[in-house]
Coordinates of C-alpha atoms and ligand atoms in Angstrom, one line a residue:
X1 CA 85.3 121.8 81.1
X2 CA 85.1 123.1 84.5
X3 CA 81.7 121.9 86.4
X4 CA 81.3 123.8 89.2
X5 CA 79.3 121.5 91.1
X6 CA 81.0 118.8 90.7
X7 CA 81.3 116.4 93.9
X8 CA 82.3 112.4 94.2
X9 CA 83.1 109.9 95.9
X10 CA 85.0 107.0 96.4
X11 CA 83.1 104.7 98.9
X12 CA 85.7 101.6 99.4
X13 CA 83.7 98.7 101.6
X14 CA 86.1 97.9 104.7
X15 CA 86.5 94.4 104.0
X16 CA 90.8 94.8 103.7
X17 CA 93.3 96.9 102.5
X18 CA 93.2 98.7 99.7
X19 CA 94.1 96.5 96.6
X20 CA 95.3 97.7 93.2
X21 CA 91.7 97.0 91.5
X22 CA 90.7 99.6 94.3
X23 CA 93.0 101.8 94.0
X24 CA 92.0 102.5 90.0
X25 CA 88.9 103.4 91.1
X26 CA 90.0 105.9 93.4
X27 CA 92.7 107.4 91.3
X28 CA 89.7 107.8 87.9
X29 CA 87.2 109.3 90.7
X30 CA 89.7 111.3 92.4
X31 CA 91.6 112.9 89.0
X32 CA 87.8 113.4 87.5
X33 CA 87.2 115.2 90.5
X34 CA 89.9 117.3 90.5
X35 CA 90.4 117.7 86.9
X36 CA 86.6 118.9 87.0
X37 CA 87.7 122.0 90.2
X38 CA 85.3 119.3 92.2
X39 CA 85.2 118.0 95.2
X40 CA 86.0 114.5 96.0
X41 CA 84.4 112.6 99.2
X42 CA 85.0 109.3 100.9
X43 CA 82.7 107.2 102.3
X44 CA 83.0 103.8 104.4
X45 CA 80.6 101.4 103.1
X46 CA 80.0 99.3 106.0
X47 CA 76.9 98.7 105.5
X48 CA 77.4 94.8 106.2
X49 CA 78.9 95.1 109.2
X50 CA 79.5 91.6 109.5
X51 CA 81.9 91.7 106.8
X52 CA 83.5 94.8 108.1
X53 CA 86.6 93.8 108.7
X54 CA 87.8 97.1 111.7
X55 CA 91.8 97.4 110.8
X56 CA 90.3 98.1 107.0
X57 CA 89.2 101.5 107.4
X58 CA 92.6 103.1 108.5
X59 CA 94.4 101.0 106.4
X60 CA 92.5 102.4 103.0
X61 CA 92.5 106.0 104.8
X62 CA 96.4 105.8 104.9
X63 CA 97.0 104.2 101.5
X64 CA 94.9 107.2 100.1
X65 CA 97.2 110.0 102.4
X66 CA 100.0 107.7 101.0
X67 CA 98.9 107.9 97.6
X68 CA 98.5 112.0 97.7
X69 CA 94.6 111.4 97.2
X70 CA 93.4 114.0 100.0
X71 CA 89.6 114.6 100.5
X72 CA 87.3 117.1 101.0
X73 CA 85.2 116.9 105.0
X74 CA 85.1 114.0 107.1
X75 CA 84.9 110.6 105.9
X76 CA 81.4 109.2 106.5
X77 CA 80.4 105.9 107.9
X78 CA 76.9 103.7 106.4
X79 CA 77.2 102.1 110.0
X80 CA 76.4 105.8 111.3
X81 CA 73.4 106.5 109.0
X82 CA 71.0 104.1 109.6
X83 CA 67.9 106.4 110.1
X84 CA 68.7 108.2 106.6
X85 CA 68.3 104.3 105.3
X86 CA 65.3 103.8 107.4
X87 CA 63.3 106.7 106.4
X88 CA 64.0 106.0 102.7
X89 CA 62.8 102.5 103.1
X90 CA 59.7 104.2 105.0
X91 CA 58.9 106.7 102.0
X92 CA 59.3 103.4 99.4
X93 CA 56.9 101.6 101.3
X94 CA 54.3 104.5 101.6
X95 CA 54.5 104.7 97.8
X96 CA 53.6 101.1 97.7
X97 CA 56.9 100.0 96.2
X98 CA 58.4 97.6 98.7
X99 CA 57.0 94.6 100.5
X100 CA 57.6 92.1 103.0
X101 CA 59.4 88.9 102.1
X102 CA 60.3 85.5 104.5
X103 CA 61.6 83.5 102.1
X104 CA 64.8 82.0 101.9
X105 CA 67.4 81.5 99.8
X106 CA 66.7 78.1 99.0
X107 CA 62.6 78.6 99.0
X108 CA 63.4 81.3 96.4
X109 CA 65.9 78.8 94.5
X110 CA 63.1 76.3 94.3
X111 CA 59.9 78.4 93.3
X112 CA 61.8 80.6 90.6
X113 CA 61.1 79.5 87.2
X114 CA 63.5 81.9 85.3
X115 CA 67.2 83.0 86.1
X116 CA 69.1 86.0 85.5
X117 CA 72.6 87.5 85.8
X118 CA 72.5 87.4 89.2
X119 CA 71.0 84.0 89.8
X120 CA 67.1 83.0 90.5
X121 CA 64.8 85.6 89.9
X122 CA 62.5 86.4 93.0
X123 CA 59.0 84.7 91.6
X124 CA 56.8 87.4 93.8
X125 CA 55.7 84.9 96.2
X126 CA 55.2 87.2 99.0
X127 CA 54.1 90.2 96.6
X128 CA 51.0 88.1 96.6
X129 CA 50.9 86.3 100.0
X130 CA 52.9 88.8 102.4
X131 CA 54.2 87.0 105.5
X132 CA 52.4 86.6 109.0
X133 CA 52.4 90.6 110.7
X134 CA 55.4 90.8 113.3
X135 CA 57.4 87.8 111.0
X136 CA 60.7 88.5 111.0
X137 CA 61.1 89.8 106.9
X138 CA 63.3 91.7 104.4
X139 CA 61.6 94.3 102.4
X140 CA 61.8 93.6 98.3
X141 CA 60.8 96.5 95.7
X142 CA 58.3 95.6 93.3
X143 CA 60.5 96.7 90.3
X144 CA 58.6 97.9 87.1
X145 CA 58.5 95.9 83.5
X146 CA 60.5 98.8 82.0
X147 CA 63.9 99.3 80.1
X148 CA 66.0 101.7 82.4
X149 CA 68.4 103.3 80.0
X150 CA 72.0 105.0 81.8
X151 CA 74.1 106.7 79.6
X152 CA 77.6 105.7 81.2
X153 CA 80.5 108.3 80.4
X154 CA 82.9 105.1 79.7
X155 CA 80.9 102.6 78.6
X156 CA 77.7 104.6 76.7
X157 CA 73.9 103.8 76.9
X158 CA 73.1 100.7 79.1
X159 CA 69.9 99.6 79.2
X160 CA 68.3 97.1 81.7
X161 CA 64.6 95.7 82.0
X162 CA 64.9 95.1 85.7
X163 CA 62.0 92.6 85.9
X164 CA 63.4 90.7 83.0
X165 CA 66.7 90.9 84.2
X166 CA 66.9 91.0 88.5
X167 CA 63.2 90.7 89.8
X168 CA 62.3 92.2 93.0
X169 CA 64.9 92.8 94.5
X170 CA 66.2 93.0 98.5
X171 CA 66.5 96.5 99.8
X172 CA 66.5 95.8 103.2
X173 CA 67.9 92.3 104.5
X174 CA 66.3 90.0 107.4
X175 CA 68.9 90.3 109.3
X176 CA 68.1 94.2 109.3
X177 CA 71.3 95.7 107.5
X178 CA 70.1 97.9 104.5
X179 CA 71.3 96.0 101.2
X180 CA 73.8 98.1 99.1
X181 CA 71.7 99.2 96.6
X182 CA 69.7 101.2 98.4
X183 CA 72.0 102.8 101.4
X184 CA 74.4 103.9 98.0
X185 CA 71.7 105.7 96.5
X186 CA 70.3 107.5 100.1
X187 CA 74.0 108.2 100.6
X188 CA 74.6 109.6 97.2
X189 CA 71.9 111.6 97.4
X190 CA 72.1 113.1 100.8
X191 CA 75.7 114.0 100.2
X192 CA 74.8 115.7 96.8
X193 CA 76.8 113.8 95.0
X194 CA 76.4 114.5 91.0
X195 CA 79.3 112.2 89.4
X196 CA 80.1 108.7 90.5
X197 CA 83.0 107.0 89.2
X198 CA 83.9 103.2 90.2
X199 CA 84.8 100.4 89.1
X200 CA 83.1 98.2 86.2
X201 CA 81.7 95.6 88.2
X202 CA 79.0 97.9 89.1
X203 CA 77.7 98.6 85.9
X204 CA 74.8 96.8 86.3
X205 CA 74.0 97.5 89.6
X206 CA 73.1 101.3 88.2
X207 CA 70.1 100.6 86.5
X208 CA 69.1 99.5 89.7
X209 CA 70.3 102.5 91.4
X210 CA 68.5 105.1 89.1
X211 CA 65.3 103.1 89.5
X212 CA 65.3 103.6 93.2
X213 CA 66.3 107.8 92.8
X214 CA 63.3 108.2 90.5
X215 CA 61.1 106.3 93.2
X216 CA 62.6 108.4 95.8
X217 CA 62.5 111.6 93.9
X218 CA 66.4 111.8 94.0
X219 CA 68.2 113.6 90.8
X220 CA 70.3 111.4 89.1
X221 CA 74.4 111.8 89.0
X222 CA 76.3 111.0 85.9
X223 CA 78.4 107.5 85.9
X224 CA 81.3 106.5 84.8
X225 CA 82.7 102.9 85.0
X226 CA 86.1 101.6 84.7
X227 CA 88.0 99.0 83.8
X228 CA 88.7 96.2 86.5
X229 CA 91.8 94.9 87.3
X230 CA 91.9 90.8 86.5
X231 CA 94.3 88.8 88.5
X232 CA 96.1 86.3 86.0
X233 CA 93.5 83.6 86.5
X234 CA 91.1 85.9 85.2
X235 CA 89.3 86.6 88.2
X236 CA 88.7 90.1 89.6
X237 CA 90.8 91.7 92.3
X238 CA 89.3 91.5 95.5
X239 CA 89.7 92.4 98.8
X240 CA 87.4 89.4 99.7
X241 CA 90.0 87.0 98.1
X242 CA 92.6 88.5 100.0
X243 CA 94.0 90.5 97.1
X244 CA 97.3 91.6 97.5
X245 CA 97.4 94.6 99.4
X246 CA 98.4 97.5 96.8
X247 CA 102.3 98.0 97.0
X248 CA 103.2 101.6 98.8
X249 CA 106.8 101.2 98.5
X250 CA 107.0 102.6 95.1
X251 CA 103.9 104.9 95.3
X252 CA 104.8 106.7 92.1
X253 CA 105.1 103.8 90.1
X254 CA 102.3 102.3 91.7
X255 CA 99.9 105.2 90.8
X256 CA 101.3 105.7 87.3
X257 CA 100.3 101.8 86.8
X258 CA 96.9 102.8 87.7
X259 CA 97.1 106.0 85.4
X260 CA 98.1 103.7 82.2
X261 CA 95.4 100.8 83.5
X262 CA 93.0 103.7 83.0
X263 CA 94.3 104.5 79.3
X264 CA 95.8 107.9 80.2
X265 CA 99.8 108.8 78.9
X266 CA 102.2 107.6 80.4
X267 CA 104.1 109.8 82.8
X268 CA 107.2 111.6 82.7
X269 CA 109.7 109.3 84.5
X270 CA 111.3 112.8 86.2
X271 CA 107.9 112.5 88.7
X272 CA 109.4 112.1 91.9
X273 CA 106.7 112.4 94.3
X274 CA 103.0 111.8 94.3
X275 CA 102.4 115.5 94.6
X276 CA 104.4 115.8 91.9
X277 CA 102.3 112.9 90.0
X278 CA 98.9 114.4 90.8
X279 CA 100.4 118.4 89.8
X280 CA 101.5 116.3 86.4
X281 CA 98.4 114.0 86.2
X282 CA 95.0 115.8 86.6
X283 CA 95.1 118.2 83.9
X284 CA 95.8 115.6 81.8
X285 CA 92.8 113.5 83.2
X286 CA 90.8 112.4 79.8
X287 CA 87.7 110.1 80.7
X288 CA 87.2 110.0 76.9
X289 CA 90.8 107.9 76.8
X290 CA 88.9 105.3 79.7
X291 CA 88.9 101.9 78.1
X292 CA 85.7 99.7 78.5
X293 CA 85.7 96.8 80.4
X294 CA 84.0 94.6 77.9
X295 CA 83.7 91.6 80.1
X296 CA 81.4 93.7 81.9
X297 CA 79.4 95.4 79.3
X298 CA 76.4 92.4 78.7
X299 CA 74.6 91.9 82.0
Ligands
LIG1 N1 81.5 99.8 98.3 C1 81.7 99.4 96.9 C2 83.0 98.6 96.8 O1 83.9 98.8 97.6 C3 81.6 100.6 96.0 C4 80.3 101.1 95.9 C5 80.1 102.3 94.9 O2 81.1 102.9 94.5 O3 79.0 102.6 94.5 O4 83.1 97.9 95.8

């Protein structure tokens, strides 16, 4: 079904070169995209620029050109939009949702009383007793005790009580870099984007992310997550771990892996080129055929 305004995005962080886990991503947003008449944006998430890594972001641009995955305007860079962060932050404070917060790591480790999936959750501390004015601080959102309920294209209704599950969580670090959950959604939004399509290990992150549009009076996009590559030790593929970088010698093979990783048919071993892949592949994009990544599905 052809949606006419569709946009994504694929919004790799530049942390190293693309790696096959990566790639999938791409190649499911990218043949969505395309397969929907949409438009399909990148965007470098360097955000935390002190794990931006600077030879990433050509290297990822190139593998994509490599891989036949050509997109629509100008890449954009989080480094670049730090006011759009800023005056989100600004209209999430003046709706009383975020507040101040000194403490560290290991003050938070020792006052919280219950843990989630993500480790200690944040026992309000400074909710209550905000740090000194002029302190150096991050800013936490006070997150509601309410299920948040996404219905992922892949993996179906998620639901989420984030103050069960996460606490108040950090929007905007003490070092002063925006955390990712909230520069994705101000980027998401701003660039209109209406379908986002990644990689399983952000399932639960999007509970978070819907939150923070309804606060900030953002639509939401629909979601899709897919399956993660696992390296044999049954870790996820990561750039931090100094994954592999994916292998461009073969690029047709290399994308039809992707393709079958992503429960599509296999291709036509007559495919000679990647344009020839992606003419063969996107009308034959299902999302419907996406496997879930169970390891992933319980938060
Ligand atoms: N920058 C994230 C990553 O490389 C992806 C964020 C997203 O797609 O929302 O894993």
């Amino acid at each position: 079904m052809p949606a006419p305004n569709y946009r994504g995005r694929f919004a790799p962080s530049p942390t190293g070169p693309l790696h096959f886990g990566s790639l999938v991503a791409a190649v499911a947003s990218f043949a969505d995209a395309r397969s929907c008449g949409g438009e399909w944006l990148v965007r470098i998430e360097d955000v935390d620029e002190i794990r931006r890594r600077p030879d990433a972001e050509p290297l990822i641009l190139g593998s994509l050109q490599r891989f036949g995955m050509t997109w629509d305007g100008t890449p954009v860079r989080q480094s670049e939009r730090r006011r759009l962060y800023a005056y989100a932050l600004e209209t999430l404070v003046k709706k009383g949702d975020a507040y101040r917060c000194n403490c560290s790591r290991k003050q938070v480790t020792e006052t919280s009383t219950r843990s989630g999936p993500e480790g200690p959750i944040y026992p309000g501390t400074c909710r209550i007793d905000p740090p000194a004015i002029g302190a150096a601080a991050a800013w936490r959102v006070a997150v509601p005790d309410a299920e948040i309920t996404v219905l992922d294209r892949v993996c179906g209704p998620i639901t989420q009580n984030l103050r069960n599950a996460l606490g108040d969580f950090v929007v905007k670090r003490i070092d002063g870099y925006t955390a990712y959950q909230l520069a994705v959604v101000v980027d998401d939004h701003e660039q209109g984007i209406t379908h986002v399509v990644r990689g399983a290990d952000l399932l639960w992150s999007t509970p978070r992310q819907v939150w923070l549009q309804t606060q900030l009076g953002y639509a939401h996009p629909a979601y899709a997550h897919v399956p993660l590559v696992y390296a044999t030790d049954g870790s996820k593929l990561s750039k931090r771990d100094d994954a592999h970088p994916v292998d461009e010698t073969h690029p047709v093979q290399t994308l039809s892996a992707a393709w079958r990783h992503l429960g599509q048919s296999s291709p036509s071993t007559a495919i000679k080129s990647v344009s020839e892949f992606w003419s063969w592949a996107v009308p034959r994009w299902h999302i419907e055929r996406v496997p879930i990544d169970m390891d992933r599905l319980h938060d």
